[in-house]
Amino acid sequence: MESMKNIYKESLFQSISKGEVVLWAGAGLSLYAGLPSGARLREILYEGLTPLEKEEVRKNSDLSHLADEICKLKGNRNYIITVLTSTFTKDFSSTETHKIISKIPHFRNIITTNYDRLFENVYGNKLNLIFSDSHTPYIDDKKVNLFKIHGDLSDPDSIIITKSDYNRFFENDTEQNTIWNIIKGIVATKSILFIGYNLEDSNVEVIFNKIKNKTGKNGKECYFVAPYIPPIKSVNLEKANIHPISLTGEKFFEELIEYLRKNITKNFENKYISSDVYSEFIG
């Protein structure tokens, strides 16, 4: 198993060094900054309810189902949006990992289900933010395109958190969903690096199935990086054509940067990467 992890890691590093990988980031990638996991966010939402309200919802529901129940109970999304805003717009304890990622210009497209603004903070004007169909005409290959597929708190109506929201975005009317169609086009030609995800999250399974259905047996390789991946989970990932790599995010990016340093000149000379990517990395 250890040898396979190394083979997958080497293959992934090689693909990244050629600009052939999309970074797909989940909540786990932001934990170091003091932001909550999906499980902790569920607890925060539950803890903020009144005693009587707590009796009306299921405490142990997953995040999307609990959010659905809260919306039905209160009759609107105001409480949830208020909690999300106070949770994800506070000062971050660190942005170090995201700063490291911003030094890797080989990632031209980043997809995230996170509500925080860590990527926006470290990339600044190098970033092109996309979270609604109206943004898609402005996708810019000269910048890093950040697809926030669960929405952005600057536009509460864009936020996807309830099970109903999630089903509407990923399962219903997908042909009319411009962002999702663009993402499907991207992943049809690029490998995907999933990082910061908890395999116990039912919504993650929906994403994996969507990708699997789109790419099929002839699609590009997908990779899943996490500190610890149980053997049974590894088997399930392999069945979905997603290669598991057991590493922390910090260690993964540390090793990746070193690999890119050793290979940047060769990949530029072989025209695997553009002069822009070469210049940004060297700079």
CSV table of C-alpha atoms in Angstrom, one decimal:
chain,number,residue,atom,x,y,z
A,1,MET,CA,0.0,0.0,0.0
A,2,GLU,CA,2.9,2.4,0.8
A,3,SER,CA,4.4,1.8,-2.6
A,4,MET,CA,1.1,2.5,-4.3
A,5,LYS,CA,0.8,5.8,-2.3
A,6,ASN,CA,4.3,6.8,-3.6
A,7,ILE,CA,3.4,5.9,-7.2
A,8,TYR,CA,0.2,7.9,-7.0
A,9,LYS,CA,2.0,10.9,-5.4
A,10,GLU,CA,4.7,10.9,-8.1
A,11,SER,CA,2.1,10.6,-10.8
A,12,LEU,CA,0.1,13.5,-9.3
A,13,PHE,CA,3.2,15.7,-8.8
A,14,GLN,CA,4.2,15.1,-12.5
A,15,SER,CA,0.7,16.1,-13.7
A,16,ILE,CA,0.7,19.2,-11.5
A,17,SER,CA,4.1,20.2,-12.8
A,18,LYS,CA,2.6,20.2,-16.3
A,19,GLY,CA,-0.4,22.3,-15.3
A,20,GLU,CA,-2.8,19.4,-15.8
A,21,VAL,CA,-4.5,19.4,-12.4
A,22,VAL,CA,-7.5,21.2,-10.9
A,23,LEU,CA,-7.4,21.8,-7.1
A,24,TRP,CA,-10.7,20.9,-5.4
A,25,ALA,CA,-10.6,22.2,-1.8
A,26,GLY,CA,-12.9,21.3,1.1
A,27,ALA,CA,-13.3,22.5,4.7
A,28,GLY,CA,-10.4,20.5,6.0
A,29,LEU,CA,-8.0,22.7,4.1
A,30,SER,CA,-9.1,25.7,6.2
A,31,LEU,CA,-9.0,24.0,9.7
A,32,TYR,CA,-5.5,25.3,10.4
A,33,ALA,CA,-6.8,28.9,10.0
A,34,GLY,CA,-9.2,28.4,12.9
A,35,LEU,CA,-12.3,27.7,10.7
A,36,PRO,CA,-14.7,24.9,11.5
A,37,SER,CA,-15.1,21.5,9.8
A,38,GLY,CA,-18.5,20.6,8.5
A,39,ALA,CA,-19.2,18.6,11.6
A,40,ARG,CA,-18.2,21.6,13.8
A,41,LEU,CA,-20.4,23.9,11.7
A,42,ARG,CA,-23.3,21.6,12.3
A,43,GLU,CA,-22.7,21.9,16.1
A,44,ILE,CA,-22.5,25.7,15.9
A,45,LEU,CA,-25.8,25.9,14.1
A,46,TYR,CA,-27.4,23.6,16.6
A,47,GLU,CA,-25.9,25.3,19.7
A,48,GLY,CA,-27.4,28.6,18.6
A,49,LEU,CA,-30.9,27.4,18.7
A,50,THR,CA,-33.3,28.0,21.6
A,51,PRO,CA,-34.1,25.0,23.9
A,52,LEU,CA,-37.5,24.6,22.3
A,53,GLU,CA,-36.1,24.8,18.8
A,54,LYS,CA,-33.5,22.1,19.7
A,55,GLU,CA,-36.3,19.7,20.5
A,56,GLU,CA,-37.8,20.1,17.0
A,57,VAL,CA,-34.6,19.2,15.0
A,58,ARG,CA,-32.4,16.1,15.0
A,59,LYS,CA,-29.1,17.0,16.6
A,60,ASN,CA,-27.2,14.2,14.9
A,61,SER,CA,-28.4,15.0,11.4
A,62,ASP,CA,-25.6,15.8,8.9
A,63,LEU,CA,-25.0,19.4,8.1
A,64,SER,CA,-27.2,19.7,5.0
A,65,HIS,CA,-30.2,17.9,6.6
A,66,LEU,CA,-29.9,20.0,9.9
A,67,ALA,CA,-29.8,23.2,7.8
A,68,ASP,CA,-32.9,22.0,6.0
A,69,GLU,CA,-34.7,21.4,9.3
A,70,ILE,CA,-33.7,24.7,10.7
A,71,CYS,CA,-34.9,26.6,7.6
A,72,LYS,CA,-38.3,24.8,7.8
A,73,LEU,CA,-38.5,25.5,11.5
A,74,LYS,CA,-37.8,29.2,11.3
A,75,GLY,CA,-39.4,29.7,7.9
A,76,ASN,CA,-36.4,31.4,6.3
A,77,ARG,CA,-32.6,31.3,6.0
A,78,ASN,CA,-31.8,34.4,8.0
A,79,TYR,CA,-30.5,32.5,11.0
A,80,ILE,CA,-28.2,30.3,9.0
A,81,ILE,CA,-26.8,33.1,6.9
A,82,THR,CA,-26.1,35.1,10.1
A,83,VAL,CA,-24.3,32.2,11.7
A,84,LEU,CA,-22.2,31.6,8.5
A,85,THR,CA,-21.3,35.3,8.2
A,86,SER,CA,-20.1,35.5,11.8
A,87,THR,CA,-18.2,32.2,11.6
A,88,PHE,CA,-16.4,32.7,8.3
A,89,THR,CA,-15.7,36.4,8.2
A,90,LYS,CA,-13.7,36.7,11.4
A,91,ASP,CA,-10.0,37.2,11.5
A,92,PHE,CA,-8.0,34.0,10.6
A,93,SER,CA,-5.4,32.6,12.9
A,94,SER,CA,-3.2,31.8,9.9
A,95,THR,CA,-3.2,31.8,6.1
A,96,GLU,CA,0.1,30.0,5.7
A,97,THR,CA,-1.1,26.9,3.7
A,98,HIS,CA,-3.1,29.1,1.3
A,99,LYS,CA,-0.1,31.3,0.8
A,100,ILE,CA,1.9,28.3,-0.2
A,101,ILE,CA,-0.8,27.3,-2.7
A,102,SER,CA,-0.8,30.8,-4.1
A,103,LYS,CA,2.9,30.3,-4.9
A,104,ILE,CA,2.0,27.4,-7.2
A,105,PRO,CA,0.9,29.0,-10.5
A,106,HIS,CA,0.4,25.6,-12.0
A,107,PHE,CA,-3.1,25.6,-10.5
A,108,ARG,CA,-5.1,27.8,-12.9
A,109,ASN,CA,-8.5,26.5,-11.7
A,110,ILE,CA,-9.5,26.0,-8.1
A,111,ILE,CA,-12.9,24.6,-7.1
A,112,THR,CA,-14.0,24.9,-3.5
A,113,THR,CA,-17.1,24.2,-1.4
A,114,ASN,CA,-15.8,26.5,1.3
A,115,TYR,CA,-17.5,29.7,2.4
A,116,ASP,CA,-14.3,31.4,3.7
A,117,ARG,CA,-12.2,34.0,1.9
A,118,LEU,CA,-8.7,32.5,2.5
A,119,PHE,CA,-8.0,32.1,-1.2
A,120,GLU,CA,-9.2,35.6,-2.0
A,121,ASN,CA,-7.0,37.0,0.8
A,122,VAL,CA,-3.8,35.5,-0.4
A,123,TYR,CA,-4.3,35.8,-4.2
A,124,GLY,CA,-5.6,39.3,-4.2
A,125,ASN,CA,-6.1,40.7,-7.8
A,126,LYS,CA,-4.5,37.5,-9.3
A,127,LEU,CA,-7.8,35.8,-8.6
A,128,ASN,CA,-11.0,35.6,-10.7
A,129,LEU,CA,-14.0,34.8,-8.4
A,130,ILE,CA,-16.8,32.8,-9.8
A,131,PHE,CA,-19.9,31.8,-7.8
A,132,SER,CA,-22.9,32.6,-10.1
A,133,ASP,CA,-23.7,32.1,-13.7
A,134,SER,CA,-23.4,35.9,-14.3
A,135,HIS,CA,-19.6,35.6,-13.6
A,136,THR,CA,-18.9,32.9,-16.2
A,137,PRO,CA,-18.4,35.2,-19.2
A,138,TYR,CA,-15.4,36.8,-17.3
A,139,ILE,CA,-13.4,33.6,-16.8
A,140,ASP,CA,-9.8,34.6,-17.4
A,141,ASP,CA,-7.0,32.2,-18.3
A,142,LYS,CA,-4.5,34.8,-17.3
A,143,LYS,CA,-5.7,34.7,-13.7
A,144,VAL,CA,-6.5,31.9,-11.3
A,145,ASN,CA,-10.2,31.1,-11.5
A,146,LEU,CA,-11.8,30.3,-8.2
A,147,PHE,CA,-15.1,28.5,-8.5
A,148,LYS,CA,-17.0,28.8,-5.1
A,149,ILE,CA,-19.7,26.2,-5.9
A,150,HIS,CA,-21.4,26.6,-2.6
A,151,GLY,CA,-21.7,30.3,-3.1
A,152,ASP,CA,-20.2,33.4,-1.5
A,153,LEU,CA,-21.4,35.2,1.6
A,154,SER,CA,-21.4,38.5,-0.3
A,155,ASP,CA,-24.5,37.2,-2.0
A,156,PRO,CA,-26.7,35.2,0.6
A,157,ASP,CA,-28.9,33.9,-2.2
A,158,SER,CA,-25.9,32.1,-3.7
A,159,ILE,CA,-25.2,30.0,-0.6
A,160,ILE,CA,-25.7,26.3,-0.8
A,161,ILE,CA,-26.0,24.6,2.6
A,162,THR,CA,-29.4,22.8,2.9
A,163,LYS,CA,-30.1,19.5,1.4
A,164,SER,CA,-32.7,21.2,-0.9
A,165,ASP,CA,-30.0,23.6,-2.0
A,166,TYR,CA,-27.6,20.8,-2.7
A,167,ASN,CA,-30.0,18.7,-4.6
A,168,ARG,CA,-31.0,21.7,-6.8
A,169,PHE,CA,-27.4,22.4,-7.7
A,170,PHE,CA,-25.9,19.0,-8.2
A,171,GLU,CA,-28.9,16.8,-9.1
A,172,ASN,CA,-31.6,18.9,-10.7
A,173,ASP,CA,-31.5,21.1,-13.9
A,174,THR,CA,-27.7,20.6,-14.3
A,175,GLU,CA,-28.0,21.3,-18.0
A,176,GLN,CA,-29.2,24.8,-17.2
A,177,ASN,CA,-26.5,25.3,-14.6
A,178,THR,CA,-23.8,27.2,-16.4
A,179,ILE,CA,-21.1,27.0,-13.7
A,180,TRP,CA,-21.6,23.2,-13.3
A,181,ASN,CA,-21.4,22.7,-17.1
A,182,ILE,CA,-18.1,24.7,-17.2
A,183,ILE,CA,-16.7,22.6,-14.3
A,184,LYS,CA,-17.7,19.4,-16.1
A,185,GLY,CA,-15.8,20.7,-19.2
A,186,ILE,CA,-12.7,21.4,-17.1
A,187,VAL,CA,-12.6,18.1,-15.3
A,188,ALA,CA,-13.1,16.3,-18.6
A,189,THR,CA,-9.6,17.4,-19.6
A,190,LYS,CA,-7.8,17.8,-16.3
A,191,SER,CA,-7.0,15.5,-13.4
A,192,ILE,CA,-8.5,16.5,-10.0
A,193,LEU,CA,-6.8,16.8,-6.6
A,194,PHE,CA,-9.4,16.5,-3.8
A,195,ILE,CA,-8.1,17.8,-0.5
A,196,GLY,CA,-9.7,18.9,2.7
A,197,TYR,CA,-12.7,16.5,2.5
A,198,ASN,CA,-14.2,14.1,5.0
A,199,LEU,CA,-15.3,10.8,3.4
A,200,GLU,CA,-18.1,10.5,6.0
A,201,ASP,CA,-19.8,13.5,4.4
A,202,SER,CA,-22.7,12.3,2.2
A,203,ASN,CA,-22.4,15.4,0.0
A,204,VAL,CA,-18.8,14.4,-0.9
A,205,GLU,CA,-20.2,11.1,-2.3
A,206,VAL,CA,-22.5,13.1,-4.6
A,207,ILE,CA,-19.5,15.1,-5.9
A,208,PHE,CA,-17.5,11.9,-6.5
A,209,ASN,CA,-20.3,10.2,-8.3
A,210,LYS,CA,-20.9,13.3,-10.5
A,211,ILE,CA,-17.2,13.3,-11.5
A,212,LYS,CA,-17.2,9.6,-12.1
A,213,ASN,CA,-20.3,9.8,-14.3
A,214,LYS,CA,-18.8,12.6,-16.3
A,215,THR,CA,-15.3,11.2,-16.9
A,216,GLY,CA,-16.2,7.5,-17.1
A,217,LYS,CA,-13.5,4.9,-17.5
A,218,ASN,CA,-11.5,7.0,-20.0
A,219,GLY,CA,-11.4,10.1,-17.8
A,220,LYS,CA,-8.3,11.7,-16.3
A,221,GLU,CA,-7.0,10.4,-13.0
A,222,CYS,CA,-8.4,11.8,-9.7
A,223,TYR,CA,-6.5,11.9,-6.4
A,224,PHE,CA,-7.7,12.2,-2.8
A,225,VAL,CA,-5.3,13.5,-0.2
A,226,ALA,CA,-6.0,13.2,3.6
A,227,PRO,CA,-4.0,12.6,6.7
A,228,TYR,CA,-5.5,9.1,7.3
A,229,ILE,CA,-7.5,7.1,4.9
A,230,PRO,CA,-8.8,3.7,6.3
A,231,PRO,CA,-8.2,0.7,4.1
A,232,ILE,CA,-11.9,0.1,3.3
A,233,LYS,CA,-12.2,3.8,2.3
A,234,SER,CA,-9.2,3.4,0.0
A,235,VAL,CA,-10.8,0.4,-1.7
A,236,ASN,CA,-14.0,2.4,-2.3
A,237,LEU,CA,-12.0,5.3,-3.7
A,238,GLU,CA,-10.1,3.1,-6.0
A,239,LYS,CA,-13.4,1.6,-7.3
A,240,ALA,CA,-14.4,5.2,-8.2
A,241,ASN,CA,-11.1,5.7,-10.0
A,242,ILE,CA,-9.9,8.1,-7.3
A,243,HIS,CA,-6.4,7.4,-6.0
A,244,PRO,CA,-5.8,7.8,-2.2
A,245,ILE,CA,-2.7,9.5,-0.8
A,246,SER,CA,-2.3,9.6,3.0
A,247,LEU,CA,-0.6,12.9,3.8
A,248,THR,CA,-1.4,16.0,5.7
A,249,GLY,CA,-2.1,19.1,3.5
A,250,GLU,CA,1.0,20.8,4.9
A,251,LYS,CA,3.3,17.9,4.2
A,252,PHE,CA,1.8,17.4,0.7
A,253,PHE,CA,2.3,21.0,-0.4
A,254,GLU,CA,5.8,21.1,1.1
A,255,GLU,CA,6.9,18.0,-0.9
A,256,LEU,CA,5.1,19.4,-4.0
A,257,ILE,CA,6.9,22.7,-3.9
A,258,GLU,CA,10.3,20.8,-3.7
A,259,TYR,CA,9.3,18.6,-6.7
A,260,LEU,CA,8.3,21.7,-8.8
A,261,ARG,CA,11.5,23.4,-8.0
A,262,LYS,CA,13.5,20.5,-9.4
A,263,ASN,CA,11.4,20.2,-12.5
A,264,ILE,CA,10.3,23.7,-13.4
A,265,THR,CA,13.1,24.4,-16.0
A,266,LYS,CA,12.7,21.1,-17.7
A,267,ASN,CA,8.9,21.4,-18.0
A,268,PHE,CA,9.3,24.9,-19.4
A,269,GLU,CA,11.9,23.8,-22.0
A,270,ASN,CA,9.6,20.9,-23.0
A,271,LYS,CA,6.7,23.5,-23.3
A,272,TYR,CA,4.5,21.7,-20.7
A,273,ILE,CA,3.9,25.0,-19.0
A,274,SER,CA,3.6,28.6,-20.3
A,275,SER,CA,6.1,31.4,-19.8
A,276,ASP,CA,3.7,33.0,-17.4
A,277,VAL,CA,3.6,30.0,-15.1
A,278,TYR,CA,7.4,29.7,-15.4
A,279,SER,CA,8.0,33.3,-14.6
A,280,GLU,CA,5.5,33.4,-11.7
A,281,PHE,CA,7.0,30.3,-10.0
A,282,ILE,CA,10.6,31.4,-10.5
A,283,GLY,CA,9.7,34.9,-9.3
